[in-house]
Amino acid sequence: MSRRAVGAPLSRVDGRLKVTGRATYAAEHDIKGVVYAAIVDSGVGRGRITGLDARAALGQSGVLKVISHLNAPKLAYRPNAGSNNPEGGERLHVFQDDRVRFFGQPVAVVVATTLEAAQHAAHLVEVRYAAEKPSTGLAGHRTNKPVTYARGDAEQALRSADVRMEMTYRTARNHHNAMEPHATIARWNGHRLTVWDKTQWVNGTQEELAAVFGMPKESVRVISPFVGGAFGSGLRAWPHVTIAALAARETGRPVKLVLARRQQYFGTGYRPAYEYKVRLGGDRRGRLLAMTHDIRAETSTHEDYQEGVLTTGQMLYSMPNVSQTYERVPLDVNTPLYMRGPGHSTTSYIVESAMDELAHELGLDPIELRRRNEPDDDPATGRPFSTRRLRECYTVGAREFGWDRRDPKPRSTRDGDWLIGMGMAAGVYDTQRGAAQARARLDARGSALVEAASSDMGPGTYTSMTQVAADALGLSVSAVTFRLGDSIMPPTPPHGGSMTMASVGSAVQDACDKLRRQAVELAVADERSPLHGVDAGDVVAGDGRLHVKGDSARGETYQQLLARNNRTHLETLGSFTPGESRFSMYAYNATFAEVAVDHRLGLVRIRRMLGVYDAGRIISPKLADSQAIGGMVGGIGAALLEHTVTDPRDGRIVNANLADYLVPVNADVPSLRAIYLDGDDREADPIGVKGLGEVVYTGVAPAIANAVFHATGRRVRELPITADALL
Ligand code: MOS
C-alpha cells in the first residue's frame, strides 16, 4: 500500500518556487509591452474636486495619459449580487464624479512608460478641493438601521440576577498588512480583458470587472497563481483593479498598477473599529442568565459593511436571555472588509474578557465558569452541534499549559521587575462551506493534474489539495500536480471564511474518486487487464496501480491500462454542494497565554502560548501548525500592537506604513504551541474538516488580555493594550 498523504507532515509542494523567487506574484508576471500606472489620491477627507490640472504631468517624458473624472468614460457599474461587495450601498465609482468620500480616495491615475515617470508625474498633478470636515470617529453619529437579535427577556433577567456587570470595550481599526502589496496587471484584446491580480477570489474579481465595464463575465479572465498573504484584503476587487483595467483600455497598452505601501491603508479594506457595551447577569454559582450586546462599528458613507459579530454571543454559552444591537456608523472613510476571523475575533475578545471579569467577581476559576455554561445544543438555533469538543480543549489545554500552577489571585506572581500572569479564553469560528468544482485528469504517464480556480494566500492550498488527490487516486504526492488561481478553471467560493479546505477539498476528492472509478471501470471491462471481470468494488488504488483488494499482485499500473486502451488521458469534473444541514457547525479553540508585564514600564511581553483546537480532521499537520502559529502571531498583534490611527481633522491615516503601524516581529513571538484534537466531522463535509485559518486567531487576543489582568490586576478594556494604559 502507498503511504497515505493526508495526515502526513509534508512540506509545501510550492515551497521551492517560493524560496527561489520563481513563484510569480501579481506584479511579477512578465507581460510584453507593459506600461505603468500611479494613482493620485485625495489629500482631503471629504469634499469636492474644484480643479484638476494635469498639464505639468503630461509634459513629462514618457507620460502617456492622465485619467480623472474630467475625462474618464462613463462606466457601467452594473449591480452584482454575486460579488463580495457589502450590502445596502453603492460601491465607489472610479472617476465618475467630483466627490471626495474619504482621504486617499483615488482622484486620478497617471500612465507612463516607466514606473519612475508615472510616480513622478503623479506628484505633478495639481488637484484643488472644496474641503469639508470629515467624520471619522464612532461617537455621536447617526447609524444605519441596526441588526438586532433577542431571545428571552434580557432586561428582566438582568434585574433579577444575583450578579450584574456592565463594561464597555473598544477595539482599534486594524489593517491586513500582508507582505505582498495589492497589484494588478490588465491587458485588453479587443473586447476581452485579462487581469493578473492579487486576489482571494478570481471568480469574484472576474464578476466585478464584468459588472464595472458592462461585459459578459466570460470576456474577463483573472489569473492569480500566488498570493503573498492577504488575511481578507483580497476578498473583493478594490478600485485600483478597475483603474488598471480602465488605464489599459484608454491607452491601448497593458498596464501594471502596484499600490504603494501607504496606499494599502487607504485603497483597500480593514477591520473596522468597534465600541462594544456588554452587560451580563448570572447567579452566585456562575450560571449565566443574560447578556446584552450593544455594538457600534465603522462603515463608509457609500456602503454598509457588516460582519458576523452576533453569532458568538448567541451560541458560545448556554443562557436563556440574549439581546443584541449591531449598529454601523457611516463615516467618511473607505469601506472596511473581512480581516482574519471577522466578527468572531472581535466578539471573542469581548465575550471572553467579560467572562474573565465575571470569574474574578465570583471567585471562580475561569475554566470552571466556562464549563458551567457549556451548552449541549446550539442555544441560538436549538440544533445539535455536528461536533463541539470545547470541554476537551479545556482539559487538554489546562494539562499541557500547567494551569494548576496558576495562583488565582491577580498580581500574585513576580519575576524581578516583571509581573507574571496566565490567562485563557475560548474562541469560535463558523464552519463555512461553498459550492465548488474541480477537474482531475490522469495522463498516459500515470500522472494526475487537478485544477480548481481557488487561491492560495498562504495556508498551503497547493499542498493540501495534492494530498487529498494523491490518496484518492492511489498516487504518490510527486505524481500529482495541483493548479489554481485562474478563472477559466472550475469555479470555487472565495478563498476566505476558512472554507477552502472543506469546499475545494471536497470537490477535489469527488473529482479524483470519479477518476479512479473511471479507471477501474475501464480495467474490469478490459479482457486483457488482470482485473478483467473483478467486481469494481473490489478494486483499490495504491502506488500508482489498480489492484484487487487484499491481493496487490493482481493488478496493473495506470500507464499499462491507458496505453493498452489507446487513451491519452482520463478526465472528470468533481463538485461539492453543501446542503441544508440540521446541525450547527463551528470550529473551536481554547487558547492559553502567559505574559510578563514590567511594572515600571508597562511593557507587556508574551512568554508562551498554547492553542488547543477542535477543527475536525487535519489534512496537513505541518501546514496546520503554520496556520496556528501564524494565527497566534496575528492575535499578539491585535492584542498588543496593531492600531490604525486616523487624524480626526482631515481623515488622514497617520501611521500608514510598517514603521509606525506595529505588527509582531520575531522578538515579540515566544514559544507557541498548537494541539489539534483528533477529529473528523462528516456532517460538515465529506473530508471531515471544519476550517482552521480563522479559529486559530479568535481567542488569542482575549487570552492575552486576561493574562495581562492576571499579571497586573488592571483590566484594560481596549485593544491594543499599550504601555500607557498599564502605568
Ligand atoms: Mo478571511 S478574513 O475570510 O480571508
XYZ file of C-alpha atoms and ligand atoms in Angstrom:
731
model
C 0.000 0.000 0.000
C 1.144 3.532 -0.661
C 1.770 5.682 2.366
C -1.171 7.960 2.980
C -0.506 11.544 2.042
C -3.367 13.006 4.075
C -2.187 13.399 7.653
C 1.496 13.235 6.690
C 3.635 16.233 7.696
C 4.527 17.290 4.158
C 6.426 20.432 3.316
C 4.833 22.802 0.835
C 4.915 21.450 -2.704
C 5.435 25.039 -3.885
C 7.990 25.830 -1.195
C 10.965 25.624 -3.537
C 9.322 28.003 -6.028
C 8.673 30.455 -3.233
C 12.104 30.464 -1.675
C 13.859 30.661 -5.034
C 11.739 33.605 -6.184
C 10.148 31.674 -9.030
C 6.606 31.885 -7.700
C 5.022 34.671 -9.716
C 3.006 37.149 -7.677
C 0.620 39.617 -9.291
C 3.164 42.314 -10.162
C 5.743 39.815 -11.361
C 4.047 38.461 -14.453
C 6.142 39.419 -17.433
C 3.673 40.969 -19.862
C 5.048 42.223 -23.159
C 4.704 45.954 -23.764
C 3.525 46.742 -20.247
C 3.336 50.367 -19.092
C 2.954 51.670 -15.554
C 0.248 53.436 -13.634
C 0.436 55.543 -10.479
C -2.620 56.695 -8.573
C -3.118 60.279 -7.428
C -5.058 60.077 -4.189
C -7.109 62.662 -2.403
C -5.409 64.915 0.113
C -8.683 65.814 1.802
C -11.086 63.591 3.694
C -14.357 64.912 2.295
C -15.467 67.475 -0.237
C -15.395 68.218 -3.946
C -12.697 68.465 -6.539
C -12.879 72.034 -7.874
C -9.949 71.852 -10.237
C -7.504 69.330 -11.630
C -4.538 70.431 -13.714
C -2.615 67.649 -15.443
C -0.534 69.808 -17.777
C 2.734 69.530 -15.842
C 2.299 65.776 -15.555
C 1.537 65.388 -19.243
C 4.614 67.438 -20.087
C 6.923 64.818 -18.575
C 8.644 62.491 -20.984
C 7.170 59.007 -21.010
C 3.769 60.076 -19.708
C 1.008 58.654 -21.883
C -2.179 59.719 -20.185
C -3.759 61.217 -17.081
C -7.264 59.975 -16.363
C -9.620 61.619 -13.876
C -13.324 62.411 -13.561
C -12.728 65.156 -16.153
C -12.008 62.736 -18.985
C -12.894 59.217 -17.809
C -15.571 57.395 -19.792
C -18.801 56.548 -18.041
C -18.561 53.012 -16.710
C -21.496 50.596 -16.483
C -21.236 49.713 -12.789
C -23.984 47.106 -13.011
C -25.120 45.928 -9.603
C -23.682 42.481 -8.990
C -25.041 40.433 -6.159
C -22.554 37.635 -6.726
C -19.540 39.574 -5.583
C -18.309 40.118 -2.061
C -19.399 43.751 -2.034
C -21.232 44.906 1.083
C -24.975 45.259 1.046
C -27.024 48.384 1.134
C -24.895 50.873 -0.734
C -23.116 51.868 -3.868
C -19.524 50.790 -4.248
C -17.050 53.529 -5.031
C -17.400 54.528 -8.681
C -13.958 55.362 -10.001
C -13.521 58.784 -11.631
C -17.264 59.166 -12.246
C -17.847 62.388 -10.296
C -16.085 65.162 -8.407
C -16.926 63.941 -4.895
C -14.291 63.008 -2.358
C -15.663 60.464 0.101
C -12.531 59.693 2.113
C -8.892 60.675 2.489
C -6.760 58.781 -0.003
C -9.587 58.128 -2.454
C -8.171 57.806 -5.988
C -8.860 61.033 -7.907
C -6.659 60.438 -10.964
C -4.230 57.968 -12.485
C -1.099 58.667 -14.474
C 0.076 56.149 -17.069
C 3.678 56.268 -18.293
C 6.230 54.082 -19.999
C 8.270 53.712 -16.810
C 7.292 53.370 -13.171
C 9.519 56.299 -12.239
C 7.878 58.594 -14.788
C 4.391 57.574 -13.615
C 5.204 58.134 -9.952
C 6.930 61.460 -10.572
C 4.145 62.739 -12.802
C 1.530 61.685 -10.223
C 3.080 64.235 -7.853
C 2.778 66.911 -10.539
C -0.987 66.581 -10.962
C -2.459 69.610 -9.213
C -5.787 68.978 -7.540
C -7.824 71.705 -5.837
C -10.591 70.853 -3.422
C -13.502 72.434 -1.648
C -12.787 70.566 1.555
C -15.309 69.770 4.263
C -14.583 68.369 7.700
C -14.849 64.579 7.597
C -16.476 62.431 10.273
C -14.075 59.694 11.275
C -14.908 58.771 14.883
C -17.505 56.349 16.250
C -19.009 58.668 18.834
C -22.223 60.575 18.384
C -23.293 59.963 14.806
C -26.442 58.632 13.263
C -26.250 54.935 12.440
C -27.506 52.635 9.723
C -30.515 50.523 10.594
C -29.367 48.259 13.420
C -29.326 44.495 13.136
C -30.880 43.033 16.259
C -31.355 39.679 17.930
C -33.231 38.726 21.058
C -34.204 35.614 22.936
C -35.925 35.585 26.297
C -36.136 38.850 28.204
C -32.644 40.074 28.961
C -33.731 43.257 30.788
C -35.989 41.355 33.166
C -33.336 38.692 33.756
C -30.681 41.288 34.465
C -32.909 42.930 37.073
C -33.323 39.661 38.939
C -29.728 38.396 38.594
C -27.542 37.891 41.709
C -24.577 39.349 39.885
C -24.763 42.110 37.281
C -21.876 43.633 35.369
C -21.583 46.284 32.713
C -18.488 47.036 30.674
C -17.592 48.941 27.515
C -14.779 47.609 25.371
C -13.103 49.237 22.396
C -11.054 47.703 19.620
C -8.886 49.620 17.189
C -9.114 49.643 13.440
C -6.634 47.075 12.065
C -5.183 46.769 8.576
C -4.304 43.434 6.980
C -0.730 44.396 6.110
C 0.113 41.381 4.003
C 3.696 41.288 2.750
C 2.681 41.367 -0.890
C 1.183 44.697 -1.917
C -2.044 44.766 -3.897
C -1.181 44.801 -7.574
C -2.938 44.393 -10.909
C -1.784 43.999 -14.487
C -4.546 44.478 -17.068
C -4.456 43.741 -20.773
C -7.221 44.117 -23.355
C -7.508 42.105 -26.504
C -10.421 43.631 -28.390
C -13.366 43.261 -26.064
C -11.641 40.681 -23.908
C -9.905 41.612 -20.699
C -7.182 39.604 -18.937
C -6.113 40.621 -15.459
C -3.254 39.332 -13.301
C -4.286 40.294 -9.823
C -3.666 39.768 -6.150
C -6.997 38.314 -5.152
C -8.540 35.708 -2.878
C -11.283 35.097 -5.395
C -10.583 35.058 -9.125
C -14.279 34.413 -9.818
C -15.317 37.418 -7.713
C -12.845 39.773 -9.382
C -13.996 38.451 -12.751
C -17.620 39.255 -11.867
C -16.744 42.665 -10.503
C -14.832 43.705 -13.633
C -17.623 42.383 -15.846
C -20.113 44.461 -13.850
C -17.983 47.614 -13.858
C -17.312 47.502 -17.598
C -20.718 46.085 -18.567
C -19.333 42.939 -20.148
C -20.290 39.269 -20.013
C -18.118 37.619 -17.396
C -16.860 35.126 -19.960
C -14.975 38.039 -21.555
C -12.941 38.594 -18.401
C -10.148 36.287 -17.276
C -8.494 36.706 -13.891
C -5.192 34.993 -13.117
C -3.710 34.768 -9.629
C -1.492 31.744 -9.040
C 0.286 33.096 -5.931
C -0.846 35.464 -3.221
C 1.674 36.735 -0.693
C -0.673 36.881 2.262
C -3.994 38.708 2.317
C -5.916 37.892 5.536
C -9.124 39.042 3.826
C -7.970 42.171 1.971
C -8.169 40.299 -1.329
C -11.778 39.222 -0.919
C -13.109 41.965 -3.151
C -11.783 43.895 -6.123
C -10.831 47.352 -4.833
C -10.903 50.439 -7.075
C -7.282 50.026 -8.211
C -8.281 46.866 -10.100
C -10.815 48.864 -12.101
C -8.296 51.685 -12.533
C -5.695 49.331 -14.028
C -8.250 47.943 -16.485
C -9.525 51.424 -17.353
C -5.987 52.728 -17.883
C -5.201 49.785 -20.139
C -8.320 50.412 -22.199
C -7.692 54.143 -22.503
C -4.032 53.764 -23.518
C -4.335 50.595 -25.579
C -1.406 49.131 -23.628
C -1.132 46.504 -20.895
C -0.940 48.416 -17.617
C 0.691 47.441 -14.335
C -0.524 49.114 -11.158
C 1.060 48.337 -7.791
C -0.262 50.124 -4.714
C 2.462 51.742 -2.634
C 2.579 50.501 0.959
C 0.975 53.766 2.098
C -1.840 53.308 -0.418
C -2.734 49.885 1.017
C -4.077 51.714 4.072
C -6.368 53.991 2.059
C -7.174 51.940 -1.005
C -8.102 48.566 0.490
C -10.204 47.454 3.453
C -9.521 46.927 7.126
C -11.056 45.501 10.268
C -13.393 48.247 11.494
C -13.010 49.800 14.916
C -15.648 48.755 17.475
C -17.248 50.219 20.533
C -18.948 47.405 22.371
C -21.044 47.682 25.513
C -21.823 44.420 27.227
C -23.970 43.703 30.253
C -24.229 40.322 31.864
C -26.090 38.763 34.717
C -25.672 35.440 36.474
C -26.270 33.591 39.671
C -23.785 33.060 42.501
C -22.821 29.636 41.205
C -21.738 31.152 37.925
C -24.690 30.208 35.749
C -25.231 32.865 33.105
C -28.756 34.255 32.927
C -28.496 37.064 30.439
C -26.151 39.001 28.250
C -26.748 42.155 26.223
C -24.505 43.402 23.455
C -24.652 46.966 22.135
C -22.257 47.135 19.228
C -21.111 50.078 17.136
C -18.728 49.704 14.220
C -17.270 51.785 11.421
C -18.557 51.675 7.876
C -18.266 54.056 4.942
C -20.914 56.543 3.823
C -21.272 54.738 0.498
C -21.511 51.104 1.682
C -22.996 49.371 4.704
C -20.328 46.856 5.644
C -21.457 44.179 8.090
C -19.700 41.162 9.517
C -20.634 38.237 11.730
C -20.326 39.832 15.169
C -23.555 38.400 16.516
C -23.223 34.624 16.487
C -20.501 34.203 19.117
C -22.645 35.965 21.708
C -25.607 33.793 20.786
C -24.036 30.341 20.857
C -20.800 30.211 22.805
C -22.538 29.810 26.171
C -25.809 28.458 27.353
C -28.117 31.170 28.673
C -31.820 31.845 28.310
C -31.722 35.581 27.641
C -29.726 37.428 24.996
C -30.274 40.812 23.425
C -28.074 42.292 20.699
C -27.965 45.514 18.712
C -25.402 45.949 15.954
C -25.128 49.461 14.545
C -22.829 50.636 11.798
C -21.770 54.274 11.842
C -21.342 55.663 8.316
C -18.132 57.689 8.271
C -16.015 59.494 5.694
C -13.713 56.510 5.353
C -13.007 53.754 2.874
C -15.213 50.680 3.308
C -13.979 48.036 5.795
C -13.627 44.389 4.863
C -13.266 40.986 6.477
C -9.983 40.509 8.294
C -8.895 37.153 9.735
C -11.653 35.745 11.956
C -14.014 38.592 11.001
C -16.716 39.249 13.575
C -15.928 36.273 15.763
C -12.483 37.533 16.729
C -13.892 40.867 17.897
C -16.755 39.237 19.798
C -14.499 36.523 21.215
C -12.328 39.267 22.696
C -15.330 40.962 24.295
C -17.275 37.916 25.493
C -14.153 36.173 26.757
C -12.925 39.275 28.567
C -16.366 39.666 30.152
C -16.322 36.000 31.218
C -12.927 36.533 32.822
C -14.285 39.574 34.660
C -17.245 37.537 35.888
C -14.993 34.684 37.019
C -12.935 37.161 39.024
C -16.074 38.742 40.502
C -17.399 35.330 41.572
C -14.030 33.981 42.706
C -14.370 31.108 40.268
C -11.687 29.576 38.083
C -12.187 30.933 34.525
C -12.227 27.439 33.040
C -14.721 26.240 35.643
C -17.008 29.187 34.857
C -16.932 28.244 31.181
C -17.625 24.600 31.944
C -20.691 25.557 33.960
C -22.124 27.366 30.944
C -21.226 24.882 28.237
C -24.327 24.203 26.121
C -25.406 20.759 24.930
C -27.173 22.076 21.834
C -26.753 25.356 19.983
C -28.599 27.844 22.234
C -29.262 30.137 19.265
C -30.934 27.600 16.997
C -31.701 24.588 19.188
C -29.830 22.446 16.687
C -27.377 19.766 17.739
C -23.729 20.572 17.185
C -22.107 18.492 14.460
C -19.115 18.282 16.787
C -18.292 20.507 19.754
C -15.425 19.437 21.987
C -14.624 22.601 23.852
C -14.580 20.715 27.174
C -11.749 18.545 25.855
C -9.934 21.647 24.617
C -10.056 22.991 28.199
C -8.879 19.722 29.720
C -6.003 19.199 27.314
C -5.037 22.869 27.388
C -5.063 23.151 31.175
C -2.965 19.997 31.495
C -0.426 20.886 28.817
C -0.113 24.536 29.851
C 0.195 23.814 33.565
C -2.915 25.802 34.515
C -2.891 24.270 38.016
C 0.306 26.199 38.757
C -1.639 29.469 38.410
C -2.313 31.298 41.666
C -5.846 32.636 41.066
C -5.066 35.926 42.812
C -4.156 38.693 40.337
C -0.739 40.357 40.750
C 0.459 37.443 42.853
C 3.410 36.234 40.799
C 6.626 38.139 40.210
C 9.928 37.585 38.497
C 12.131 40.555 39.418
C 10.524 43.641 37.889
C 8.141 41.527 35.875
C 4.613 40.681 36.954
C 3.677 37.275 35.610
C 0.148 36.303 34.584
C -1.654 33.417 32.966
C -4.898 33.830 31.051
C -7.119 31.746 28.854
C -10.034 32.201 26.508
C -12.270 30.213 24.211
C -12.768 31.086 20.577
C -15.048 30.001 17.812
C -15.457 30.323 14.057
C -18.302 29.010 11.974
C -17.654 26.167 9.570
C -18.441 27.800 6.246
C -18.704 25.898 3.009
C -19.491 26.928 -0.534
C -20.238 25.253 -3.837
C -17.012 24.264 -5.577
C -15.845 22.294 -8.581
C -12.551 20.673 -9.530
C -11.226 18.931 -12.632
C -8.960 15.914 -12.484
C -7.000 14.439 -15.367
C -4.878 11.316 -15.411
C -2.377 11.090 -18.241
C -0.670 8.170 -20.000
C 2.415 8.531 -17.794
C 0.268 7.850 -14.763
C 0.461 11.431 -13.501
C -2.508 13.487 -12.425
C -3.291 17.142 -12.986
C -6.003 18.577 -10.738
C -7.371 22.096 -11.119
C -9.745 24.451 -9.348
C -9.989 28.246 -9.603
C -9.317 28.915 -5.895
C -6.404 30.895 -4.463
C -3.632 30.106 -2.043
C -2.874 33.143 0.075
C -0.547 31.117 2.268
C -2.398 28.277 4.015
C -0.860 25.784 1.606
C -3.764 25.003 -0.710
C -1.431 23.648 -3.401
C -0.108 21.130 -0.910
C -3.279 20.095 0.895
C -5.182 19.565 -2.372
C -2.290 17.490 -3.706
C -2.504 15.299 -0.595
C -6.252 14.728 -0.989
C -5.872 13.952 -4.700
C -2.887 11.616 -4.192
C -4.772 9.437 -1.721
C -7.974 9.326 -3.760
C -6.048 8.235 -6.849
C -3.562 5.972 -5.104
C -0.676 8.040 -6.419
C 2.388 9.387 -4.708
C 2.368 13.098 -3.987
C 5.078 13.630 -6.608
C 2.808 12.166 -9.321
C 0.111 14.808 -8.666
C 0.157 18.425 -9.785
C -2.461 20.799 -8.440
C -3.115 24.085 -10.217
C -5.216 27.018 -9.082
C -5.708 30.740 -9.469
C -7.347 31.150 -12.876
C -10.970 31.999 -13.627
C -11.002 29.577 -16.568
C -10.594 26.720 -14.087
C -13.629 25.130 -12.369
C -15.234 27.743 -10.092
C -14.725 27.884 -6.341
C -16.036 30.022 -3.492
C -13.956 32.871 -2.046
C -10.650 31.750 -0.580
C -11.766 33.046 2.797
C -14.067 32.252 5.655
C -11.834 29.223 6.297
C -13.847 27.330 3.685
C -11.298 26.340 1.060
C -10.248 23.006 2.538
C -13.859 21.945 3.194
C -15.236 23.165 -0.138
C -12.480 22.845 -2.717
C -11.008 19.862 -0.894
C -14.315 18.014 -1.114
C -14.613 18.851 -4.831
C -11.069 17.560 -5.407
C -11.933 14.421 -3.510
C -15.043 13.960 -5.648
C -13.217 14.567 -8.924
C -10.463 12.108 -8.008
C -12.898 9.477 -6.711
C -14.730 9.687 -10.040
C -11.457 9.480 -11.939
C -10.345 6.392 -10.021
C -13.717 4.756 -10.594
C -13.496 5.560 -14.297
C -10.116 3.824 -14.488
C -11.453 0.852 -12.535
C -14.432 0.536 -14.892
C -12.089 0.594 -17.850
C -9.908 -2.131 -16.320
C -12.595 -4.566 -15.213
C -14.240 -4.374 -18.646
C -10.939 -4.909 -20.472
C -10.301 -8.549 -21.376
C -6.580 -8.003 -21.432
C -6.457 -6.500 -17.948
C -5.503 -8.677 -14.981
C -8.513 -7.030 -13.359
C -10.937 -8.219 -16.021
C -14.188 -9.397 -14.522
C -13.345 -8.330 -10.987
C -16.155 -6.558 -9.161
C -15.361 -2.834 -9.400
C -15.971 -2.502 -5.679
C -13.124 -4.931 -5.005
C -10.518 -2.870 -6.849
C -8.417 -0.367 -4.961
C -5.678 2.057 -5.979
C -2.249 2.403 -4.446
C 1.351 3.059 -5.501
C 0.162 4.185 -8.911
C -1.609 0.895 -9.561
C -5.073 -0.577 -9.519
C -5.252 -3.969 -7.843
C -7.607 -6.373 -6.165
C -8.254 -5.526 -2.547
C -6.058 -7.816 -0.418
C -4.121 -9.099 -3.448
C -1.726 -6.413 -4.591
C -0.079 -8.773 -7.104
C -3.235 -8.928 -9.192
C -3.438 -5.581 -10.914
C -1.714 -3.155 -13.230
C -0.415 0.374 -13.398
C -2.427 3.300 -14.731
C 0.163 3.569 -17.537
C -0.414 -0.025 -18.629
C -4.164 0.433 -18.562
C -4.192 3.662 -20.582
C -1.560 2.541 -23.107
C -3.344 -0.709 -23.907
C -6.622 1.167 -24.391
C -5.027 3.873 -26.559
C -6.127 6.543 -24.142
C -4.058 9.697 -23.806
C -5.868 10.553 -20.603
C -8.955 10.177 -18.456
C -10.703 13.274 -17.146
C -13.503 14.059 -14.701
C -15.200 17.063 -13.156
C -15.974 16.820 -9.452
C -18.130 19.021 -7.306
C -19.165 19.815 -3.779
C -22.514 21.392 -2.994
C -23.224 21.998 0.671
C -26.792 21.131 1.534
C -29.060 22.381 4.267
C -27.935 20.797 7.478
C -29.808 20.115 10.680
C -26.529 20.616 12.549
C -24.834 23.653 13.964
C -21.262 23.673 12.746
C -18.350 25.514 14.296
C -14.647 25.058 14.963
C -13.416 25.841 18.492
C -10.299 26.725 20.377
C -9.106 27.099 23.920
C -6.130 29.435 23.953
C -3.720 29.963 26.851
C -1.196 32.750 27.318
C 1.471 33.582 29.838
C 2.642 37.184 29.919
C 5.177 39.228 31.802
C 4.466 42.906 32.461
C 7.243 45.248 33.558
C 5.596 47.046 36.475
C 7.787 50.152 35.982
C 7.380 50.495 32.218
C 4.032 48.890 31.481
C 5.734 46.794 28.821
C 3.927 43.532 28.034
C 5.897 40.540 26.782
C 4.305 37.247 25.825
C 6.191 34.356 27.419
C 4.407 31.396 25.895
C 1.115 30.448 24.303
C -0.817 27.268 23.640
C -3.796 26.785 21.365
C -5.921 23.641 21.501
C -8.214 23.216 18.504
C -11.358 21.299 17.746
C -11.215 21.842 13.991
C -12.173 18.457 12.595
C -9.765 16.429 10.507
C -6.274 17.828 9.940
C -5.270 17.182 6.334
C -1.783 18.603 6.519
C -0.266 18.772 10.013
C 2.789 20.835 9.133
C 0.675 23.422 7.308
C -1.846 23.394 10.152
C 0.957 24.348 12.529
C 1.912 27.124 10.168
C -1.694 28.370 10.297
C -1.967 28.076 14.074
C 1.320 29.770 14.843
C 0.523 32.471 12.283
C -2.874 32.927 13.919
C -1.286 33.327 17.343
C 1.216 35.837 15.957
C -1.655 37.777 14.389
C -3.531 37.676 17.682
C -0.483 39.031 19.526
C -0.593 41.913 17.047
C -4.268 42.624 17.700
C -3.816 42.364 21.464
C -0.719 44.485 21.918
C 0.354 46.338 18.786
C -1.973 46.919 15.862
C -3.813 50.214 15.632
C -4.621 52.231 12.538
C -4.652 55.838 13.754
C -6.735 58.453 11.932
C -6.254 62.199 12.257
C -9.756 63.495 13.025
C -9.023 66.858 11.396
C -8.765 65.559 7.856
C -9.256 61.789 7.937
C -5.644 61.051 7.121
C -4.268 57.778 8.456
C -1.144 58.930 10.266
C 0.647 55.597 10.576
C 0.184 54.297 7.041
C 3.486 52.446 6.934
C 5.082 49.414 8.551
C 7.391 51.508 10.730
C 4.519 53.202 12.558
C 1.799 50.546 12.244
C 3.210 47.880 14.526
C 2.958 44.191 13.728
C 4.691 41.468 15.739
C 8.304 40.777 14.826
C 10.347 37.751 15.853
C 11.333 39.395 19.144
C 7.623 39.613 20.053
C 6.972 35.956 19.320
C 7.929 33.462 22.015
C 7.254 29.753 22.310
C 3.949 28.969 20.588
C 2.403 25.536 20.598
C -0.645 24.081 18.853
C -2.527 20.894 19.654
C -5.332 19.510 17.484
C -7.950 17.183 18.886
C -8.021 14.146 16.661
C -11.297 14.820 14.838
C -13.373 14.113 11.765
C -16.644 15.988 11.137
C -18.543 14.235 8.354
C -21.607 16.403 8.892
C -19.551 19.376 7.756
C -18.187 17.887 4.552
C -17.033 14.575 3.058
C -13.423 15.086 4.122
C -14.306 15.896 7.726
C -12.672 19.311 8.128
C -14.162 22.293 9.986
C -11.829 25.062 8.799
C -8.713 26.188 10.617
C -7.399 29.510 9.310
C -9.591 31.746 11.436
C -10.383 29.700 14.535
C -6.672 29.808 15.353
C -6.942 33.607 15.571
C -10.144 34.025 17.551
C -9.368 33.530 21.217
C -5.785 34.788 21.094
C -6.344 38.448 21.978
C -8.674 37.722 24.935
C -6.293 35.073 26.320
C -3.552 37.711 26.319
C -5.833 40.418 27.755
C -6.901 38.060 30.534
C -3.277 37.184 31.253
C -2.426 40.895 31.488
C -5.219 41.313 34.038
C -3.974 38.323 35.995
C -0.429 39.678 35.962
C -1.270 43.238 36.964
C -4.746 43.324 38.472
C -5.509 46.042 35.889
C -8.344 45.464 33.434
C -7.702 47.302 30.182
C -10.880 47.250 28.095
C -9.298 48.452 24.912
C -7.216 46.851 22.174
C -4.395 47.169 21.608
C -3.211 47.091 25.229
C -0.351 49.570 25.287
C 2.121 50.553 27.979
C 0.402 53.846 28.783
C -2.768 52.005 29.839
C -0.802 49.942 32.352
C 1.023 52.765 34.108
Mo -10.629 35.570 5.542
S -10.965 37.309 6.570
O -12.247 35.231 5.134
O -9.627 35.926 4.268
